[in-house]
PDB file of C-alpha atoms in Angstrom:
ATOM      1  CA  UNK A   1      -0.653   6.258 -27.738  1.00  0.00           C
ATOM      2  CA  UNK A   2       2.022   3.577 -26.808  1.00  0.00           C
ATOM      3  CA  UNK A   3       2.232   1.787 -23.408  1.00  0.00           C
ATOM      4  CA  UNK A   4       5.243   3.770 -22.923  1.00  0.00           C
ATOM      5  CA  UNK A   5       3.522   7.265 -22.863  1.00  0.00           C
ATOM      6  CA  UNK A   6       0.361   6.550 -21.898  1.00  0.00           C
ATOM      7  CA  UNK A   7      -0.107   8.153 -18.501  1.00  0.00           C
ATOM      8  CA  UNK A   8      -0.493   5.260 -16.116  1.00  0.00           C
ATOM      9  CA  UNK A   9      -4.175   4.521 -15.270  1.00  0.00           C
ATOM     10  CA  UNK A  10      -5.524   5.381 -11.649  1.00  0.00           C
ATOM     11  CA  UNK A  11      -7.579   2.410  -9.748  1.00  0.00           C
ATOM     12  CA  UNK A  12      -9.486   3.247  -6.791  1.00  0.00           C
ATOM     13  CA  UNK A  13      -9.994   0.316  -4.478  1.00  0.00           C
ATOM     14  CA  UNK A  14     -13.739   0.371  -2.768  1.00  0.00           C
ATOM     15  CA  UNK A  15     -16.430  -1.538  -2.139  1.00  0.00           C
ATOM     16  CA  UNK A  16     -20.013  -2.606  -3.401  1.00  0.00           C
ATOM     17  CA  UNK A  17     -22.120  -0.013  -1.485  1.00  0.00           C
ATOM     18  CA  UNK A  18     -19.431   2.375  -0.266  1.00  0.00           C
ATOM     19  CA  UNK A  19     -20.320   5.433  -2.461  1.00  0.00           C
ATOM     20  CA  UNK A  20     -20.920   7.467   0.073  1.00  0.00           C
ATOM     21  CA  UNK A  21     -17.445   6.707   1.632  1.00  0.00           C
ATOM     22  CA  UNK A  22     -15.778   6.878  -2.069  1.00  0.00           C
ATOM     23  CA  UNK A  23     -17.581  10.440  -3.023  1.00  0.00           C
ATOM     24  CA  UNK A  24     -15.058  12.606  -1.589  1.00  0.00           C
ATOM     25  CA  UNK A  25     -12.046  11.276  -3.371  1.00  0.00           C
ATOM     26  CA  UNK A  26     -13.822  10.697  -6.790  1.00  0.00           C
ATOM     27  CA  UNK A  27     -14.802  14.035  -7.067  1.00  0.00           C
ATOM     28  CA  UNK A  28     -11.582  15.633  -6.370  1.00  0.00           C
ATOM     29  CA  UNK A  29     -10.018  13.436  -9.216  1.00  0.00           C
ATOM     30  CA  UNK A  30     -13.634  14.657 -11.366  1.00  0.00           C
ATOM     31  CA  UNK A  31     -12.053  18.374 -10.505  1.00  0.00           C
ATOM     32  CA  UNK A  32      -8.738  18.026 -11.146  1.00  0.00           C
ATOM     33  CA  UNK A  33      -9.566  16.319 -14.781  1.00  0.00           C
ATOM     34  CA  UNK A  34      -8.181  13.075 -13.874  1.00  0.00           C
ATOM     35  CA  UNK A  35      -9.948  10.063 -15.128  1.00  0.00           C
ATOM     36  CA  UNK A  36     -10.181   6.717 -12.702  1.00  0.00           C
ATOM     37  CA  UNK A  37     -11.379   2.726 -12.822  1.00  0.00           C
ATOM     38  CA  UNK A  38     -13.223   1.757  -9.889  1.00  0.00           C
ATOM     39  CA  UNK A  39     -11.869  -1.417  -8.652  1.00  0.00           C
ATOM     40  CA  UNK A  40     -14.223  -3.284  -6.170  1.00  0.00           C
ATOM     41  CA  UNK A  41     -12.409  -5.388  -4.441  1.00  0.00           C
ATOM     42  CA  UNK A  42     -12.780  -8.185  -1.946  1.00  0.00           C
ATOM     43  CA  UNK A  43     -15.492  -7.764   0.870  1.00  0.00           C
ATOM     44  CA  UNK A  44     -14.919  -9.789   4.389  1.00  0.00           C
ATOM     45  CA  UNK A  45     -16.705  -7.808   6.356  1.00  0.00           C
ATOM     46  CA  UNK A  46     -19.052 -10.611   6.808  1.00  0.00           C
ATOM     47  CA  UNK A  47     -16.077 -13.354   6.766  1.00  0.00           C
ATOM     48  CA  UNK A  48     -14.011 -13.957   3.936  1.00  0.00           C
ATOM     49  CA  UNK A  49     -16.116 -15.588   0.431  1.00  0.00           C
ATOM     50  CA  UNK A  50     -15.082 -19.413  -0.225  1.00  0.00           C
ATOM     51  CA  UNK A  51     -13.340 -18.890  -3.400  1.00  0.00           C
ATOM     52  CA  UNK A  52     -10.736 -16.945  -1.442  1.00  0.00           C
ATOM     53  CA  UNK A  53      -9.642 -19.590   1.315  1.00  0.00           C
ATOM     54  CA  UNK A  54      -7.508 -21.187  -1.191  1.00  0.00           C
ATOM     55  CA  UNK A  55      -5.551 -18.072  -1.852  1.00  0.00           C
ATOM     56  CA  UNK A  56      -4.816 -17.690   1.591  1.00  0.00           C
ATOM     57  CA  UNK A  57      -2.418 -19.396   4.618  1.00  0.00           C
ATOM     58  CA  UNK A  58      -3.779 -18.134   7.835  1.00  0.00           C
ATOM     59  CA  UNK A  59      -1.329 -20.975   9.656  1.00  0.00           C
ATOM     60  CA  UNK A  60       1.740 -18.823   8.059  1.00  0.00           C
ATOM     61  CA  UNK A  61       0.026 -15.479   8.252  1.00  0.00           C
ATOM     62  CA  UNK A  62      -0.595 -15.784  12.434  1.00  0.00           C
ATOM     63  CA  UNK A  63       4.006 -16.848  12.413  1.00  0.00           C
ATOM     64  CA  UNK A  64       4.402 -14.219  10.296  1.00  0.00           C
ATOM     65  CA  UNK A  65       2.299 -11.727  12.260  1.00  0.00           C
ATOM     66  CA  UNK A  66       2.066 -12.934  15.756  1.00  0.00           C
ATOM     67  CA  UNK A  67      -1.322 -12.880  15.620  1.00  0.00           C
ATOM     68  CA  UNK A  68      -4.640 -13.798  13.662  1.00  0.00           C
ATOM     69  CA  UNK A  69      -4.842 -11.627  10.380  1.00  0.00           C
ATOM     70  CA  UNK A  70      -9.028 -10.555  10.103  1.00  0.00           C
ATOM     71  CA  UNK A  71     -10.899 -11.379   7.344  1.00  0.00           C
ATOM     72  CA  UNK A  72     -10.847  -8.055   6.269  1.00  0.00           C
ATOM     73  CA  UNK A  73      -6.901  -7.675   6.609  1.00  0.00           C
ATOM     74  CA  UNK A  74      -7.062 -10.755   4.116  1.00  0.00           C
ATOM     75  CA  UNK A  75      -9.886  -9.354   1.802  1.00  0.00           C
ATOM     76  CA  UNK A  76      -7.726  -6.185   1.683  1.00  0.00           C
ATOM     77  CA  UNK A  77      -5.286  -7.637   0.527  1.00  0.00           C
ATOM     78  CA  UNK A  78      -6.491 -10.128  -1.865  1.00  0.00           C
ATOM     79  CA  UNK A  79      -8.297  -6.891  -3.475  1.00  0.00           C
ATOM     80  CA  UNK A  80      -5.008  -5.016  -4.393  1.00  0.00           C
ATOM     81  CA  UNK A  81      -3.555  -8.574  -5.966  1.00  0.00           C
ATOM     82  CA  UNK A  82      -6.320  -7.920  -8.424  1.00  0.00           C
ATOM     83  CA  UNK A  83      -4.855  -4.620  -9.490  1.00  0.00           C
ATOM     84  CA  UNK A  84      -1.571  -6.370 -10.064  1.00  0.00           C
ATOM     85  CA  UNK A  85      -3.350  -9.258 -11.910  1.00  0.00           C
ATOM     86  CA  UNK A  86      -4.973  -6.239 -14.235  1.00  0.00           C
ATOM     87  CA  UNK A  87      -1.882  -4.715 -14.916  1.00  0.00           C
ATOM     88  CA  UNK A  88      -0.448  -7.947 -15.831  1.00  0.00           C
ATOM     89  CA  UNK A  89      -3.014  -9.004 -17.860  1.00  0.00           C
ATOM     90  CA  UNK A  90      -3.992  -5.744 -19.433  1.00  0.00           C
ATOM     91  CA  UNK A  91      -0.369  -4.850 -20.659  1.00  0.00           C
ATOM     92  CA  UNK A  92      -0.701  -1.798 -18.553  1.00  0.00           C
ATOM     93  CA  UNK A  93       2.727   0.089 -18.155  1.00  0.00           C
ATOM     94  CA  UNK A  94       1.680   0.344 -14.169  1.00  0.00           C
ATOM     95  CA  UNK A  95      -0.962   1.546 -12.051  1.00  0.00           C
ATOM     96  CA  UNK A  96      -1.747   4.686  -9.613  1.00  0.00           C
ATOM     97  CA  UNK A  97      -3.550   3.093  -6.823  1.00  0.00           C
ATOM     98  CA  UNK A  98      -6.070   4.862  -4.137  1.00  0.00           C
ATOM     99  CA  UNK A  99      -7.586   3.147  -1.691  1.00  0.00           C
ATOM    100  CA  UNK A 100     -11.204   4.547  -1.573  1.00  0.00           C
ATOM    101  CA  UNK A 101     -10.807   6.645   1.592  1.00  0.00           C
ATOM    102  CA  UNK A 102      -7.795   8.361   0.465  1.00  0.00           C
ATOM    103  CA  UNK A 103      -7.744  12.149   1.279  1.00  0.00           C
ATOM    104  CA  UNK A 104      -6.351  14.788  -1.741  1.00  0.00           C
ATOM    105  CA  UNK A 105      -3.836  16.754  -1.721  1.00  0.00           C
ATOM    106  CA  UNK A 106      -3.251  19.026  -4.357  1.00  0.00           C
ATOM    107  CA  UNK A 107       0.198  17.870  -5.007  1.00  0.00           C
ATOM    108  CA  UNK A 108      -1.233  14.905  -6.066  1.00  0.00           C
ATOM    109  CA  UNK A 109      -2.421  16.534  -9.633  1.00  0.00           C
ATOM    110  CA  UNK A 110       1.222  18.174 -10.115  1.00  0.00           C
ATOM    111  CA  UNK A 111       2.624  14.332  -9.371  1.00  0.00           C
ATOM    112  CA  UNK A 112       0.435  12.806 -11.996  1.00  0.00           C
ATOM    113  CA  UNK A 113       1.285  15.818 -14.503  1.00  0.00           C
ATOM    114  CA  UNK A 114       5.530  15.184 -13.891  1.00  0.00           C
ATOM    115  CA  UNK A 115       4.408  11.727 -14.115  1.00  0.00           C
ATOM    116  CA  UNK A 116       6.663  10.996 -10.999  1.00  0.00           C
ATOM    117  CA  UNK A 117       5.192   7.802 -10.789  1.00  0.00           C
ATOM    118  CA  UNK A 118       8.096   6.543 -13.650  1.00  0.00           C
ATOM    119  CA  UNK A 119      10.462   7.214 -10.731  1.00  0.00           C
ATOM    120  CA  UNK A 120      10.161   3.513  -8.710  1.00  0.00           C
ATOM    121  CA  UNK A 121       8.314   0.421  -9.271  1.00  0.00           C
ATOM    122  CA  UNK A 122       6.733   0.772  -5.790  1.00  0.00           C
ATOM    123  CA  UNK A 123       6.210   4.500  -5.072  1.00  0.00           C
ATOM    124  CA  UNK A 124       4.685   4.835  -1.873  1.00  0.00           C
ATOM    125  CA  UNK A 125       2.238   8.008  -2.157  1.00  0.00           C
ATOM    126  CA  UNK A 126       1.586   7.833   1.494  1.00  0.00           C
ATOM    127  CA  UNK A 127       3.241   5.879   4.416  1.00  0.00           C
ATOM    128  CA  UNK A 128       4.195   5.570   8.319  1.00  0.00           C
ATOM    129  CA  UNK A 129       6.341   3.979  10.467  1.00  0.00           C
ATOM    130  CA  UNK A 130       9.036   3.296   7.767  1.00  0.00           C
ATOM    131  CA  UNK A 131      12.981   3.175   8.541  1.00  0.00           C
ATOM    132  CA  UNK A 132      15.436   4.882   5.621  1.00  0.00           C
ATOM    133  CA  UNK A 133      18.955   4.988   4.936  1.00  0.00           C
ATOM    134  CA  UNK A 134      20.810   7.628   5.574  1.00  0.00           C
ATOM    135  CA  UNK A 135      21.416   8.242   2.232  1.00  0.00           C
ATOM    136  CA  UNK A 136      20.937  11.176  -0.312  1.00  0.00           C
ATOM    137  CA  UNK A 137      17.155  11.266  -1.640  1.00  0.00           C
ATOM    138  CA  UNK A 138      16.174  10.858  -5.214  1.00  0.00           C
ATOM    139  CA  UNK A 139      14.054  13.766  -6.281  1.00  0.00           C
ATOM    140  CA  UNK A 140      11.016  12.470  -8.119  1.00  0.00           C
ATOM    141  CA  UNK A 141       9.465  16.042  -8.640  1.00  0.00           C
ATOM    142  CA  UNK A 142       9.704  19.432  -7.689  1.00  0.00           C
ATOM    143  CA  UNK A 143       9.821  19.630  -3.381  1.00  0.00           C
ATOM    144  CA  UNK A 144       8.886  16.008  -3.334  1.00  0.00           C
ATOM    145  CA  UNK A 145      12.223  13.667  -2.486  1.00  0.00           C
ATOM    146  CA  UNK A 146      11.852  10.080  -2.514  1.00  0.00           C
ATOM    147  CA  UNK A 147      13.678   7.441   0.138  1.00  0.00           C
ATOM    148  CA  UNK A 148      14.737   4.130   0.349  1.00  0.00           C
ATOM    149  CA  UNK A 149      13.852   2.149   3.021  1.00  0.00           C
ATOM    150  CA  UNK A 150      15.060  -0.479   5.196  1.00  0.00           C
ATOM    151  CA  UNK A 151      12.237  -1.217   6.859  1.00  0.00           C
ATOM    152  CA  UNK A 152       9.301  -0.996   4.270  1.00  0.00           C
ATOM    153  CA  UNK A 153       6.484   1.772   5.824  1.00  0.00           C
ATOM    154  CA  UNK A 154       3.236   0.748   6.162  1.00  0.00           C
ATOM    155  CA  UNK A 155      -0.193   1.855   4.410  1.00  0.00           C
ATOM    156  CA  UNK A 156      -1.655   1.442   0.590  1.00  0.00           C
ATOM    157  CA  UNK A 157      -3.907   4.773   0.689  1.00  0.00           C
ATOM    158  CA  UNK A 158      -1.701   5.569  -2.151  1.00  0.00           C
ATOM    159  CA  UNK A 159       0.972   4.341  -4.201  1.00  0.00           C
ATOM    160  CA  UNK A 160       2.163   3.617  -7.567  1.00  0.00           C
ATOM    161  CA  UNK A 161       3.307   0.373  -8.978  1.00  0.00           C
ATOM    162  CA  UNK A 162       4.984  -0.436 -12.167  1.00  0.00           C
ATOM    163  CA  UNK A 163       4.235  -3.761 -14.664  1.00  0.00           C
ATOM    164  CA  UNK A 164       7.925  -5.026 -13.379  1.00  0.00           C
ATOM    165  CA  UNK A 165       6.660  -4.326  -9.713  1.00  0.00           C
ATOM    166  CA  UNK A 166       3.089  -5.992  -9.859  1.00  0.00           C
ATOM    167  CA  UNK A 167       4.308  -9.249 -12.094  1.00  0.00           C
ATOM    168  CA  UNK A 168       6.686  -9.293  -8.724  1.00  0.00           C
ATOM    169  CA  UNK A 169       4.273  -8.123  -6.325  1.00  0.00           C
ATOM    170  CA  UNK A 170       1.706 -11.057  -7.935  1.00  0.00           C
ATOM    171  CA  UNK A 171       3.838 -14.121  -8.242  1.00  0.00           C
ATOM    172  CA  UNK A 172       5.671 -13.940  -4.902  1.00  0.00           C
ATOM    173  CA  UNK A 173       2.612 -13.154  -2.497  1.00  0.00           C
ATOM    174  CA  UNK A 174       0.758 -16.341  -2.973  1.00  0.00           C
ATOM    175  CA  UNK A 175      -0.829 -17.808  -0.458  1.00  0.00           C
ATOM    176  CA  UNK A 176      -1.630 -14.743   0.966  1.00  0.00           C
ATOM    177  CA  UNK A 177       0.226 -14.704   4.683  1.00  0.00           C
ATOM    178  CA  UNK A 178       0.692 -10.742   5.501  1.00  0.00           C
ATOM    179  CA  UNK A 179      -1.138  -8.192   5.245  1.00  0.00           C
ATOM    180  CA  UNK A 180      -1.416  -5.071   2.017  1.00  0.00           C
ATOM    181  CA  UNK A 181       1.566  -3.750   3.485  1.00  0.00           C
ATOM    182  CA  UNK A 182       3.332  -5.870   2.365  1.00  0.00           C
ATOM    183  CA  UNK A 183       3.113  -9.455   1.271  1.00  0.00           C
ATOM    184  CA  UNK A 184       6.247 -10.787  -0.289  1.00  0.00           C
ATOM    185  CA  UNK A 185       9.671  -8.704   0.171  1.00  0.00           C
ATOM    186  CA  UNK A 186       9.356  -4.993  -1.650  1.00  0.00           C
ATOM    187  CA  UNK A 187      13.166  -4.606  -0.943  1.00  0.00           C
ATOM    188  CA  UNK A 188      13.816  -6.614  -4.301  1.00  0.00           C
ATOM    189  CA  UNK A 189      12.207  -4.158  -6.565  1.00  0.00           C
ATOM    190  CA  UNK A 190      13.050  -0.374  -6.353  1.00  0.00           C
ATOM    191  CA  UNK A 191      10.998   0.634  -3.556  1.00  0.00           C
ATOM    192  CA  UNK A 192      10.701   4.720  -2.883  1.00  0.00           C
ATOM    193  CA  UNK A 193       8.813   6.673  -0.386  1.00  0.00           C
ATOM    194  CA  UNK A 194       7.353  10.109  -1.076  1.00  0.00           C
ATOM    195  CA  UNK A 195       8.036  13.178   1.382  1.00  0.00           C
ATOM    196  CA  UNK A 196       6.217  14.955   1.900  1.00  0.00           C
ATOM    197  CA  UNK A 197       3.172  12.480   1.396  1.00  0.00           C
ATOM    198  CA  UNK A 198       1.455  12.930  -2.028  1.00  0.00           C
ATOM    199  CA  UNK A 199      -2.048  11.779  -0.579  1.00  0.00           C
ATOM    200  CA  UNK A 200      -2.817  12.081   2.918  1.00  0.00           C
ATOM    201  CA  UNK A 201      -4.883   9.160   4.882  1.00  0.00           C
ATOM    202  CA  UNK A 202      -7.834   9.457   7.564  1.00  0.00           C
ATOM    203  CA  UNK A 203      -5.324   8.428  10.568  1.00  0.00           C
ATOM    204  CA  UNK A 204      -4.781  12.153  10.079  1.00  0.00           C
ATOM    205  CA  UNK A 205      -8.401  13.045   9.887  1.00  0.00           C
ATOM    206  CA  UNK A 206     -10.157  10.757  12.048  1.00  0.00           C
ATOM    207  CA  UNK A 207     -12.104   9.363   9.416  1.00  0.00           C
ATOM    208  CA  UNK A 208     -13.656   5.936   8.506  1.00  0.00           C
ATOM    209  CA  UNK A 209     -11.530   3.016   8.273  1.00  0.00           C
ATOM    210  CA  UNK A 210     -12.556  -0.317   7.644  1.00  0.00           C
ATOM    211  CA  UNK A 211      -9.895  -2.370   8.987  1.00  0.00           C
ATOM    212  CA  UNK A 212      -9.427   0.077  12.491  1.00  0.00           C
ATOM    213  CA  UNK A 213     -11.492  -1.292  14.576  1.00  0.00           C
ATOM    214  CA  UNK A 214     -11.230  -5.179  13.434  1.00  0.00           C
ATOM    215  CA  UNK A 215      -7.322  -4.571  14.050  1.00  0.00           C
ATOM    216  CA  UNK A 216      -7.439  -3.108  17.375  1.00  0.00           C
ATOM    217  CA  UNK A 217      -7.953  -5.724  19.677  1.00  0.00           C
ATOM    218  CA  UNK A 218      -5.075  -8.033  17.815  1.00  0.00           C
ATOM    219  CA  UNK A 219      -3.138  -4.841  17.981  1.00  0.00           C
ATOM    220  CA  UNK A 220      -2.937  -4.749  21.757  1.00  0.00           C
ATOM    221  CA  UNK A 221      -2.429  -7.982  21.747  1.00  0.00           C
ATOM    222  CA  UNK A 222       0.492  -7.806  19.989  1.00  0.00           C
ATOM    223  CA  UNK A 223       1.845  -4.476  21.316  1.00  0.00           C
ATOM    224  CA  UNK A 224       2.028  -6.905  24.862  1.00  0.00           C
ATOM    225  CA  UNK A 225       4.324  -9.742  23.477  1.00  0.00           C
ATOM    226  CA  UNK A 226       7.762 -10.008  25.315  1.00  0.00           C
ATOM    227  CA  UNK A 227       9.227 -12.628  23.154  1.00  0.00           C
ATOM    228  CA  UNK A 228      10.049 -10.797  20.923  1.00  0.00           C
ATOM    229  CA  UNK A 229      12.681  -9.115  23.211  1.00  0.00           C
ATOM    230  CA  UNK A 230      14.113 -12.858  22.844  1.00  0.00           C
ATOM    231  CA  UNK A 231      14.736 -12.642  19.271  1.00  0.00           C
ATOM    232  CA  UNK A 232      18.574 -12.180  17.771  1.00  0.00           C
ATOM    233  CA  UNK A 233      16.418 -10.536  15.099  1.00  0.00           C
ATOM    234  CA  UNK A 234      14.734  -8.020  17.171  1.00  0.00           C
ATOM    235  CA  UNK A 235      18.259  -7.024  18.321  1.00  0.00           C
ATOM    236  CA  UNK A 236      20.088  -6.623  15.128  1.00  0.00           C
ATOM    237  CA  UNK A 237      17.108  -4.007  14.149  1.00  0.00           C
ATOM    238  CA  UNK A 238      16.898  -1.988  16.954  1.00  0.00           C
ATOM    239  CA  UNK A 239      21.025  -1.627  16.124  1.00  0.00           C
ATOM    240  CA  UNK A 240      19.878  -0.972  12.582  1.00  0.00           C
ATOM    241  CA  UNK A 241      17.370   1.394  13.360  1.00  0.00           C
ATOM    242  CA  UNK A 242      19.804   3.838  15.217  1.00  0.00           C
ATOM    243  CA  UNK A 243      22.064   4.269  11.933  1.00  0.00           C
ATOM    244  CA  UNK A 244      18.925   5.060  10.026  1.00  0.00           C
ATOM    245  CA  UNK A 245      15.866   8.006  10.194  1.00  0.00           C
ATOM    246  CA  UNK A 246      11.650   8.200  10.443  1.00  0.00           C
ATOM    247  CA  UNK A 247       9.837  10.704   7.762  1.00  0.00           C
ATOM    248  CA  UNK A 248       6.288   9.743   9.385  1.00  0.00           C
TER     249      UNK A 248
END
């Protein structure tokens, strides 16, 4: 089978010891007759390893967040740059990724079947707090539309990337200085967002999360900042934001 029709390979991010946390997810994909790679990614729940630092600029990442990105925000994303790096190396067409604790939806089996995934080089299977244009959607299967944004969303429970969007996503995120979602500018690749969500996420099930509770204090912290009401920038989106629309 070529590269070209070859269905696109699914990774699911986890960790060393996480198989209780990973069970749910792998055996929906066993059911549905979907073969998966496990990908085990970075661990900083215990600081981030010393081979790492150098991929990393925590100096950039706290102007670029306004705030101190955690270990774990760091390890997270250092452990989807390694699906990238696969797909680059590999020759892989793209790559279906699932974050461990993603939650199934059945849609998801009918997405992989249409493979929708061909639709965008960043297909964003599930996603919040993104701003679109107000501008038709691009079907990308049937009663699933997909959206451009303005304002990428956040999350990377699911999403599909293609080769063109992880060479991109690889050689313009280094050192690492944002988060997952998203280190270098997604706006320069075509950049969808399913809706209705394709896989759901455990914001909307209350369950595990890594990162949740090593976020929340920086969080607040954040959420309190005034200056930002000084910014030119913060003005010019809030003006953008009222010509444009929220899915999630």
């Amino acid at each position: 089978m070529s590269p070209r029709t070859e269905p696109w390979p699914i990774f699911v991010v986890t960790l060393e010891g996480d198989e209780e946390r990973r069970a749910p997810l792998l055996a929906a994909l066993e059911k549905a007759g979907l073969s998966y790679r496990l990908l085990f990614g970075v661990d900083g729940r215990n600081g981030l390893p010393q081979k790492w630092l150098s991929k990393i600029d925590r100096t950039q990442a706290r102007k670029n967040m306004n705030r101190d990105m955690t270990d774990g925000e760091f390890a997270c994303a250092l452990s989807h740059q390694l699906i990238y790096e696969a797909v680059i190396n590999e020759g892989l067409p793209g790559a279906v990724v699932l974050e461990d604790d993603a939650v199934w939806l059945p849609v998801f089996d009918q997405f992989m079947q249409a493979r929708a995934y061909e639709a965008a080089d960043l297909l964003l299977m599930d996603h919040q707090s993104g701003w679109f244009r107000n501008e038709p959607a691009q079907q990308i299967m049937d009663s699933v539309d997909g959206y451009e944004p303005f304002i990428p969303p956040l999350l990377t429970t699911g999403y599909t990337v293609s080769a063109h969007g992880a060479r991109y996503m690889f050689e313009n995120s280094f050192p690492l200085s944002a988060t997952a979602d998203w280190p270098c500018d997604v706006l320069q690749i075509k950049t969808l967002a399913a809706y209705p969500r394709i896989i759901g996420n455990n914001n909307q099930t209350g369950g595990p999360s890594h990162l949740s509770v090593d976020r929340l204090g920086f969080e607040n912290k954040r959420a309190k900042s005034l200056w930002r009401l000084l910014s030119l920038e913060y003005w010019r989106m809030k003006r953008l934001k009222r010509q444009a629309k929220r899915l999630y």
